[in-house]
Amino acid sequence: MTRLAIFASGSGSNAVNIIEYFHNKPEVEITKVYCNNPKAGILNKANALGVKTLLFNREEWKSDAILSDLKKEETDVIALAGFLWLIPTDMVAAFPDRILNIHPSLLPKYGGKGMYGSKVHEAVVANKESQSGITIHLVNEKYDDGGIVYQESVPIQESDTPEEVASKVLTIEHANYARVIEEYIQKL
Ligand code: GRF
C-alpha cells in the first residue's frame, strides 16, 4: 500500500480528481491535503470527501514542520496539484523521485518561475501556438524542471482565448493525472 500526500494551493479540481480516483483502490491511501492558502477551495472540498487537511503559513513551510508531518504520516509519494510554492531542497532529498507535479503546458515550453495558472495560457495564445498540453514530471529544486513522466497535447484553434485553452488543458489534466500517478506508483 502506498501512502500518497497531495499538495494544493487553489480550487483543487485536480486534487479532488485524485482523491475520487483512489477512493475505492486499496493500493493507494490519500493521507492528507497540504495547503498554503487559507482561501483555497480545496480545503472544504477535501474535508467533504473525508480527507484530512493541513493548512500552513510561510513560517511553518520554512521550518521542518511539514517534512515532520509527512514523515509522521509515513508518506511514500507526494502529488503536487496546483501547488504554487517551490519545494525546499530537504523535502526533495527526503523524497527522491517520489514527488510528482502537473504543469499545464508542454514543458520545457512555458514553465519556470512565474509561469503558472492563466499566465501560461496567455503566453501560449500570444505566441500563436498551434498546440499546448500537459506535462507530469518529477520535482526537483527548480520550478518545472524535473524528469518528464508523461505529456499529452491538445490542439489550439487560432480563435481560442486563453480561457478556452485553459479549459481544454484542464480536461486532459483530469483525464490523466490520477492514472499516471497510479502507473508511476506501480513501477516503484
Ligand atoms: C492546473 O492547471 C494545474 O496544472 C496548475 O494549476 C491548475 C490548478 O487547478 N498547476 P486545480 O487547483 O487543480 O483546479
PDB file of C-alpha atoms and ligand atoms in Angstrom:
ATOM      1  CA  MET A   1       0.000   0.000   0.000  1.00  0.00           C
ATOM      2  CA  THR A   2       1.298   3.444  -0.955  1.00  0.00           C
ATOM      3  CA  ARG A   3       0.598   6.477   1.182  1.00  0.00           C
ATOM      4  CA  LEU A   4       0.032   9.483  -1.069  1.00  0.00           C
ATOM      5  CA  ALA A   5       0.028  13.117   0.087  1.00  0.00           C
ATOM      6  CA  ILE A   6      -1.457  15.877  -2.061  1.00  0.00           C
ATOM      7  CA  PHE A   7      -0.214  19.491  -2.050  1.00  0.00           C
ATOM      8  CA  ALA A   8      -2.606  22.138  -3.413  1.00  0.00           C
ATOM      9  CA  SER A   9      -2.931  25.935  -3.326  1.00  0.00           C
ATOM     10  CA  GLY A  10      -6.138  26.665  -5.186  1.00  0.00           C
ATOM     11  CA  SER A  11      -9.521  25.393  -6.255  1.00  0.00           C
ATOM     12  CA  GLY A  12      -8.134  21.884  -6.220  1.00  0.00           C
ATOM     13  CA  SER A  13     -10.029  20.261  -9.045  1.00  0.00           C
ATOM     14  CA  ASN A  14      -7.034  18.016  -9.730  1.00  0.00           C
ATOM     15  CA  ALA A  15      -6.744  17.169  -6.042  1.00  0.00           C
ATOM     16  CA  VAL A  16     -10.435  16.229  -5.891  1.00  0.00           C
ATOM     17  CA  ASN A  17      -9.997  14.140  -9.010  1.00  0.00           C
ATOM     18  CA  ILE A  18      -7.080  12.251  -7.428  1.00  0.00           C
ATOM     19  CA  ILE A  19      -8.994  11.705  -4.161  1.00  0.00           C
ATOM     20  CA  GLU A  20     -12.007  10.326  -6.032  1.00  0.00           C
ATOM     21  CA  TYR A  21      -9.883   8.168  -8.342  1.00  0.00           C
ATOM     22  CA  PHE A  22      -8.190   6.364  -5.450  1.00  0.00           C
ATOM     23  CA  HIS A  23     -11.284   6.220  -3.246  1.00  0.00           C
ATOM     24  CA  ASN A  24     -12.004   2.555  -3.935  1.00  0.00           C
ATOM     25  CA  LYS A  25      -8.441   1.453  -4.608  1.00  0.00           C
ATOM     26  CA  PRO A  26      -6.831  -0.241  -1.602  1.00  0.00           C
ATOM     27  CA  GLU A  27      -3.328   0.067  -3.118  1.00  0.00           C
ATOM     28  CA  VAL A  28      -3.222   3.840  -2.552  1.00  0.00           C
ATOM     29  CA  GLU A  29      -4.268   5.726   0.571  1.00  0.00           C
ATOM     30  CA  ILE A  30      -4.562   9.516   0.467  1.00  0.00           C
ATOM     31  CA  THR A  31      -3.034  10.682   3.742  1.00  0.00           C
ATOM     32  CA  LYS A  32      -3.752  14.391   3.748  1.00  0.00           C
ATOM     33  CA  VAL A  33      -4.093  17.511   1.616  1.00  0.00           C
ATOM     34  CA  TYR A  34      -1.350  20.039   2.455  1.00  0.00           C
ATOM     35  CA  CYS A  35      -2.315  23.615   1.616  1.00  0.00           C
ATOM     36  CA  ASN A  36      -0.589  27.001   1.941  1.00  0.00           C
ATOM     37  CA  ASN A  37      -3.610  29.175   1.111  1.00  0.00           C
ATOM     38  CA  PRO A  38      -6.370  29.777   3.679  1.00  0.00           C
ATOM     39  CA  LYS A  39      -8.743  30.834   0.871  1.00  0.00           C
ATOM     40  CA  ALA A  40      -8.176  27.723  -1.240  1.00  0.00           C
ATOM     41  CA  GLY A  41     -11.341  25.935  -2.285  1.00  0.00           C
ATOM     42  CA  ILE A  42      -9.637  22.584  -1.809  1.00  0.00           C
ATOM     43  CA  LEU A  43      -9.803  22.865   1.998  1.00  0.00           C
ATOM     44  CA  ASN A  44     -13.583  22.449   2.187  1.00  0.00           C
ATOM     45  CA  LYS A  45     -13.665  20.035  -0.727  1.00  0.00           C
ATOM     46  CA  ALA A  46     -11.125  17.694   0.874  1.00  0.00           C
ATOM     47  CA  ASN A  47     -12.970  17.795   4.205  1.00  0.00           C
ATOM     48  CA  ALA A  48     -16.228  16.999   2.426  1.00  0.00           C
ATOM     49  CA  LEU A  49     -14.529  13.964   0.901  1.00  0.00           C
ATOM     50  CA  GLY A  50     -13.295  12.824   4.313  1.00  0.00           C
ATOM     51  CA  VAL A  51      -9.635  13.677   3.693  1.00  0.00           C
ATOM     52  CA  LYS A  52      -7.631  15.462   6.392  1.00  0.00           C
ATOM     53  CA  THR A  53      -6.109  18.844   5.571  1.00  0.00           C
ATOM     54  CA  LEU A  54      -3.117  20.707   6.911  1.00  0.00           C
ATOM     55  CA  LEU A  55      -3.035  24.459   6.330  1.00  0.00           C
ATOM     56  CA  PHE A  56       0.338  26.098   6.848  1.00  0.00           C
ATOM     57  CA  ASN A  57       1.952  29.515   6.528  1.00  0.00           C
ATOM     58  CA  ARG A  58       5.321  30.610   5.156  1.00  0.00           C
ATOM     59  CA  GLU A  59       6.989  30.342   8.556  1.00  0.00           C
ATOM     60  CA  GLU A  60       5.837  26.753   9.059  1.00  0.00           C
ATOM     61  CA  TRP A  61       6.873  25.944   5.490  1.00  0.00           C
ATOM     62  CA  LYS A  62      10.375  27.245   6.195  1.00  0.00           C
ATOM     63  CA  SER A  63      10.642  25.235   9.407  1.00  0.00           C
ATOM     64  CA  ASP A  64      10.741  21.440   9.371  1.00  0.00           C
ATOM     65  CA  ALA A  65       7.068  21.209  10.409  1.00  0.00           C
ATOM     66  CA  ILE A  66       5.742  19.967   7.082  1.00  0.00           C
ATOM     67  CA  LEU A  67       8.524  17.474   6.481  1.00  0.00           C
ATOM     68  CA  SER A  68       7.977  16.153  10.024  1.00  0.00           C
ATOM     69  CA  ASP A  69       4.286  15.778   9.357  1.00  0.00           C
ATOM     70  CA  LEU A  70       4.932  13.948   6.078  1.00  0.00           C
ATOM     71  CA  LYS A  71       7.206  11.544   7.955  1.00  0.00           C
ATOM     72  CA  LYS A  72       4.691  11.124  10.768  1.00  0.00           C
ATOM     73  CA  GLU A  73       2.084  10.191   8.133  1.00  0.00           C
ATOM     74  CA  GLU A  74       4.546   7.649   6.674  1.00  0.00           C
ATOM     75  CA  THR A  75       4.189   9.328   3.308  1.00  0.00           C
ATOM     76  CA  ASP A  76       5.589   7.425   0.328  1.00  0.00           C
ATOM     77  CA  VAL A  77       4.726   9.720  -2.581  1.00  0.00           C
ATOM     78  CA  ILE A  78       3.636  13.363  -2.950  1.00  0.00           C
ATOM     79  CA  ALA A  79       1.479  14.713  -5.784  1.00  0.00           C
ATOM     80  CA  LEU A  80       1.513  18.472  -6.337  1.00  0.00           C
ATOM     81  CA  ALA A  81      -1.829  19.571  -7.747  1.00  0.00           C
ATOM     82  CA  GLY A  82      -1.820  23.291  -8.429  1.00  0.00           C
ATOM     83  CA  PHE A  83       0.664  23.910  -5.603  1.00  0.00           C
ATOM     84  CA  LEU A  84       2.492  27.194  -6.097  1.00  0.00           C
ATOM     85  CA  TRP A  85       5.416  27.242  -3.669  1.00  0.00           C
ATOM     86  CA  LEU A  86       8.844  25.901  -4.539  1.00  0.00           C
ATOM     87  CA  ILE A  87       9.606  22.586  -2.823  1.00  0.00           C
ATOM     88  CA  PRO A  88      12.593  23.024  -0.475  1.00  0.00           C
ATOM     89  CA  THR A  89      15.798  21.069  -1.001  1.00  0.00           C
ATOM     90  CA  ASP A  90      15.431  18.968   2.147  1.00  0.00           C
ATOM     91  CA  MET A  91      11.958  17.818   1.077  1.00  0.00           C
ATOM     92  CA  VAL A  92      13.188  16.924  -2.431  1.00  0.00           C
ATOM     93  CA  ALA A  93      16.053  14.987  -0.820  1.00  0.00           C
ATOM     94  CA  ALA A  94      13.702  13.173   1.568  1.00  0.00           C
ATOM     95  CA  PHE A  95      11.506  12.003  -1.329  1.00  0.00           C
ATOM     96  CA  PRO A  96      13.864  11.227  -4.217  1.00  0.00           C
ATOM     97  CA  ASP A  97      11.844  10.630  -7.408  1.00  0.00           C
ATOM     98  CA  ARG A  98       8.768  10.480  -5.191  1.00  0.00           C
ATOM     99  CA  ILE A  99       7.284  13.942  -5.850  1.00  0.00           C
ATOM    100  CA  LEU A 100       5.168  14.464  -8.961  1.00  0.00           C
ATOM    101  CA  ASN A 101       3.772  17.695 -10.384  1.00  0.00           C
ATOM    102  CA  ILE A 102       1.384  18.505 -13.191  1.00  0.00           C
ATOM    103  CA  HIS A 103       2.096  21.585 -15.287  1.00  0.00           C
ATOM    104  CA  PRO A 104      -0.407  22.970 -17.806  1.00  0.00           C
ATOM    105  CA  SER A 105       1.933  23.248 -20.806  1.00  0.00           C
ATOM    106  CA  LEU A 106       4.236  21.127 -22.895  1.00  0.00           C
ATOM    107  CA  LEU A 107       7.437  21.634 -20.900  1.00  0.00           C
ATOM    108  CA  PRO A 108      10.091  22.885 -21.362  1.00  0.00           C
ATOM    109  CA  LYS A 109       7.879  25.456 -23.065  1.00  0.00           C
ATOM    110  CA  TYR A 110       6.005  27.868 -20.782  1.00  0.00           C
ATOM    111  CA  GLY A 111       7.477  26.658 -17.495  1.00  0.00           C
ATOM    112  CA  GLY A 112       9.652  28.091 -14.759  1.00  0.00           C
ATOM    113  CA  LYS A 113       9.221  30.760 -12.126  1.00  0.00           C
ATOM    114  CA  GLY A 114       6.176  32.962 -12.707  1.00  0.00           C
ATOM    115  CA  MET A 115       4.683  30.632 -15.315  1.00  0.00           C
ATOM    116  CA  TYR A 116       1.572  29.340 -13.600  1.00  0.00           C
ATOM    117  CA  GLY A 117      -2.190  29.430 -13.970  1.00  0.00           C
ATOM    118  CA  SER A 118      -3.584  31.836 -16.569  1.00  0.00           C
ATOM    119  CA  LYS A 119      -0.118  33.249 -17.338  1.00  0.00           C
ATOM    120  CA  VAL A 120       0.782  30.012 -19.091  1.00  0.00           C
ATOM    121  CA  HIS A 121      -2.255  30.022 -21.352  1.00  0.00           C
ATOM    122  CA  GLU A 122      -1.978  33.758 -22.083  1.00  0.00           C
ATOM    123  CA  ALA A 123       1.609  33.257 -23.257  1.00  0.00           C
ATOM    124  CA  VAL A 124       0.649  30.247 -25.380  1.00  0.00           C
ATOM    125  CA  VAL A 125      -2.078  32.257 -27.148  1.00  0.00           C
ATOM    126  CA  ALA A 126       0.119  35.367 -27.513  1.00  0.00           C
ATOM    127  CA  ASN A 127       2.731  33.228 -29.268  1.00  0.00           C
ATOM    128  CA  LYS A 128       0.104  31.742 -31.612  1.00  0.00           C
ATOM    129  CA  GLU A 129       0.986  28.183 -30.698  1.00  0.00           C
ATOM    130  CA  SER A 130      -0.945  25.506 -32.589  1.00  0.00           C
ATOM    131  CA  GLN A 131      -0.878  23.165 -29.606  1.00  0.00           C
ATOM    132  CA  SER A 132      -0.491  23.096 -25.855  1.00  0.00           C
ATOM    133  CA  GLY A 133      -0.936  20.322 -23.326  1.00  0.00           C
ATOM    134  CA  ILE A 134       0.090  18.877 -20.006  1.00  0.00           C
ATOM    135  CA  THR A 135       3.349  17.683 -18.505  1.00  0.00           C
ATOM    136  CA  ILE A 136       3.524  15.373 -15.494  1.00  0.00           C
ATOM    137  CA  HIS A 137       7.053  15.461 -14.161  1.00  0.00           C
ATOM    138  CA  LEU A 138       9.261  14.701 -11.190  1.00  0.00           C
ATOM    139  CA  VAL A 139      10.008  17.584  -8.860  1.00  0.00           C
ATOM    140  CA  ASN A 140      13.486  18.872  -8.122  1.00  0.00           C
ATOM    141  CA  GLU A 141      14.735  22.119  -6.549  1.00  0.00           C
ATOM    142  CA  LYS A 142      13.764  24.251  -9.563  1.00  0.00           C
ATOM    143  CA  TYR A 143      10.317  25.116 -10.877  1.00  0.00           C
ATOM    144  CA  ASP A 144       9.048  22.743 -13.590  1.00  0.00           C
ATOM    145  CA  ASP A 145      12.471  21.224 -14.178  1.00  0.00           C
ATOM    146  CA  GLY A 146      12.465  17.548 -13.143  1.00  0.00           C
ATOM    147  CA  GLY A 147      12.309  14.493 -15.396  1.00  0.00           C
ATOM    148  CA  ILE A 148       9.229  14.183 -17.571  1.00  0.00           C
ATOM    149  CA  VAL A 149       6.951  11.240 -16.797  1.00  0.00           C
ATOM    150  CA  TYR A 150       4.078  11.930 -19.217  1.00  0.00           C
ATOM    151  CA  GLN A 151       2.973  14.522 -21.766  1.00  0.00           C
ATOM    152  CA  GLU A 152      -0.174  14.895 -23.801  1.00  0.00           C
ATOM    153  CA  SER A 153      -1.022  17.650 -26.265  1.00  0.00           C
ATOM    154  CA  VAL A 154      -4.233  19.439 -27.240  1.00  0.00           C
ATOM    155  CA  PRO A 155      -4.749  21.341 -30.496  1.00  0.00           C
ATOM    156  CA  ILE A 156      -5.364  25.091 -30.302  1.00  0.00           C
ATOM    157  CA  GLN A 157      -7.519  26.975 -32.821  1.00  0.00           C
ATOM    158  CA  GLU A 158      -6.472  30.480 -33.860  1.00  0.00           C
ATOM    159  CA  SER A 159      -9.685  31.819 -32.330  1.00  0.00           C
ATOM    160  CA  ASP A 160      -9.103  30.191 -28.912  1.00  0.00           C
ATOM    161  CA  THR A 161      -8.901  32.555 -25.942  1.00  0.00           C
ATOM    162  CA  PRO A 162      -6.564  31.805 -23.005  1.00  0.00           C
ATOM    163  CA  GLU A 163      -9.655  30.717 -21.049  1.00  0.00           C
ATOM    164  CA  GLU A 164     -10.578  28.231 -23.779  1.00  0.00           C
ATOM    165  CA  VAL A 165      -7.041  26.847 -23.844  1.00  0.00           C
ATOM    166  CA  ALA A 166      -7.116  26.570 -20.028  1.00  0.00           C
ATOM    167  CA  SER A 167     -10.357  24.625 -20.208  1.00  0.00           C
ATOM    168  CA  LYS A 168      -9.029  22.196 -22.840  1.00  0.00           C
ATOM    169  CA  VAL A 169      -5.847  21.662 -20.839  1.00  0.00           C
ATOM    170  CA  LEU A 170      -7.716  21.151 -17.546  1.00  0.00           C
ATOM    171  CA  THR A 171      -9.864  18.497 -19.205  1.00  0.00           C
ATOM    172  CA  ILE A 172      -6.811  16.419 -20.079  1.00  0.00           C
ATOM    173  CA  GLU A 173      -5.284  17.070 -16.663  1.00  0.00           C
ATOM    174  CA  HIS A 174      -8.346  15.463 -15.073  1.00  0.00           C
ATOM    175  CA  ALA A 175      -8.329  12.624 -17.575  1.00  0.00           C
ATOM    176  CA  ASN A 176      -4.694  11.699 -16.954  1.00  0.00           C
ATOM    177  CA  TYR A 177      -3.087  12.836 -13.705  1.00  0.00           C
ATOM    178  CA  ALA A 178      -4.517  10.232 -11.303  1.00  0.00           C
ATOM    179  CA  ARG A 179      -3.983   7.421 -13.806  1.00  0.00           C
ATOM    180  CA  VAL A 180      -0.364   8.446 -14.409  1.00  0.00           C
ATOM    181  CA  ILE A 181       0.246   8.678 -10.634  1.00  0.00           C
ATOM    182  CA  GLU A 182      -1.155   5.158 -10.271  1.00  0.00           C
ATOM    183  CA  GLU A 183       1.052   3.800 -13.057  1.00  0.00           C
ATOM    184  CA  TYR A 184       4.099   5.562 -11.613  1.00  0.00           C
ATOM    185  CA  ILE A 185       3.428   4.101  -8.162  1.00  0.00           C
ATOM    186  CA  GLN A 186       3.032   0.617  -9.630  1.00  0.00           C
ATOM    187  CA  LYS A 187       6.545   0.836 -11.082  1.00  0.00           C
ATOM    188  CA  LEU A 188       8.226   1.920  -7.813  1.00  0.00           C
TER     189      LEU A 188
HETATM  190  C1  GRF B   1      -3.940  23.338 -13.112  1.00  0.00           C
HETATM  191  O1  GRF B   1      -3.949  23.825 -14.428  1.00  0.00           O
HETATM  192  C2  GRF B   1      -2.569  22.831 -12.767  1.00  0.00           C
HETATM  193  O2  GRF B   1      -1.910  22.217 -13.818  1.00  0.00           O
HETATM  194  C3  GRF B   1      -1.872  24.093 -12.438  1.00  0.00           C
HETATM  195  O3  GRF B   1      -2.815  24.867 -11.744  1.00  0.00           O
HETATM  196  C4  GRF B   1      -4.118  24.457 -12.126  1.00  0.00           C
HETATM  197  C5  GRF B   1      -4.766  24.028 -10.847  1.00  0.00           C
HETATM  198  O4  GRF B   1      -6.081  23.706 -10.978  1.00  0.00           O
HETATM  199  N1  GRF B   1      -0.598  23.875 -11.859  1.00  0.00           N
HETATM  200  P1  GRF B   1      -6.803  22.998  -9.765  1.00  0.00           P
HETATM  201  O5  GRF B   1      -6.455  23.762  -8.482  1.00  0.00           O
HETATM  202  O6  GRF B   1      -6.341  21.582  -9.698  1.00  0.00           O
HETATM  203  O7  GRF B   1      -8.261  23.117 -10.059  1.00  0.00           O
END
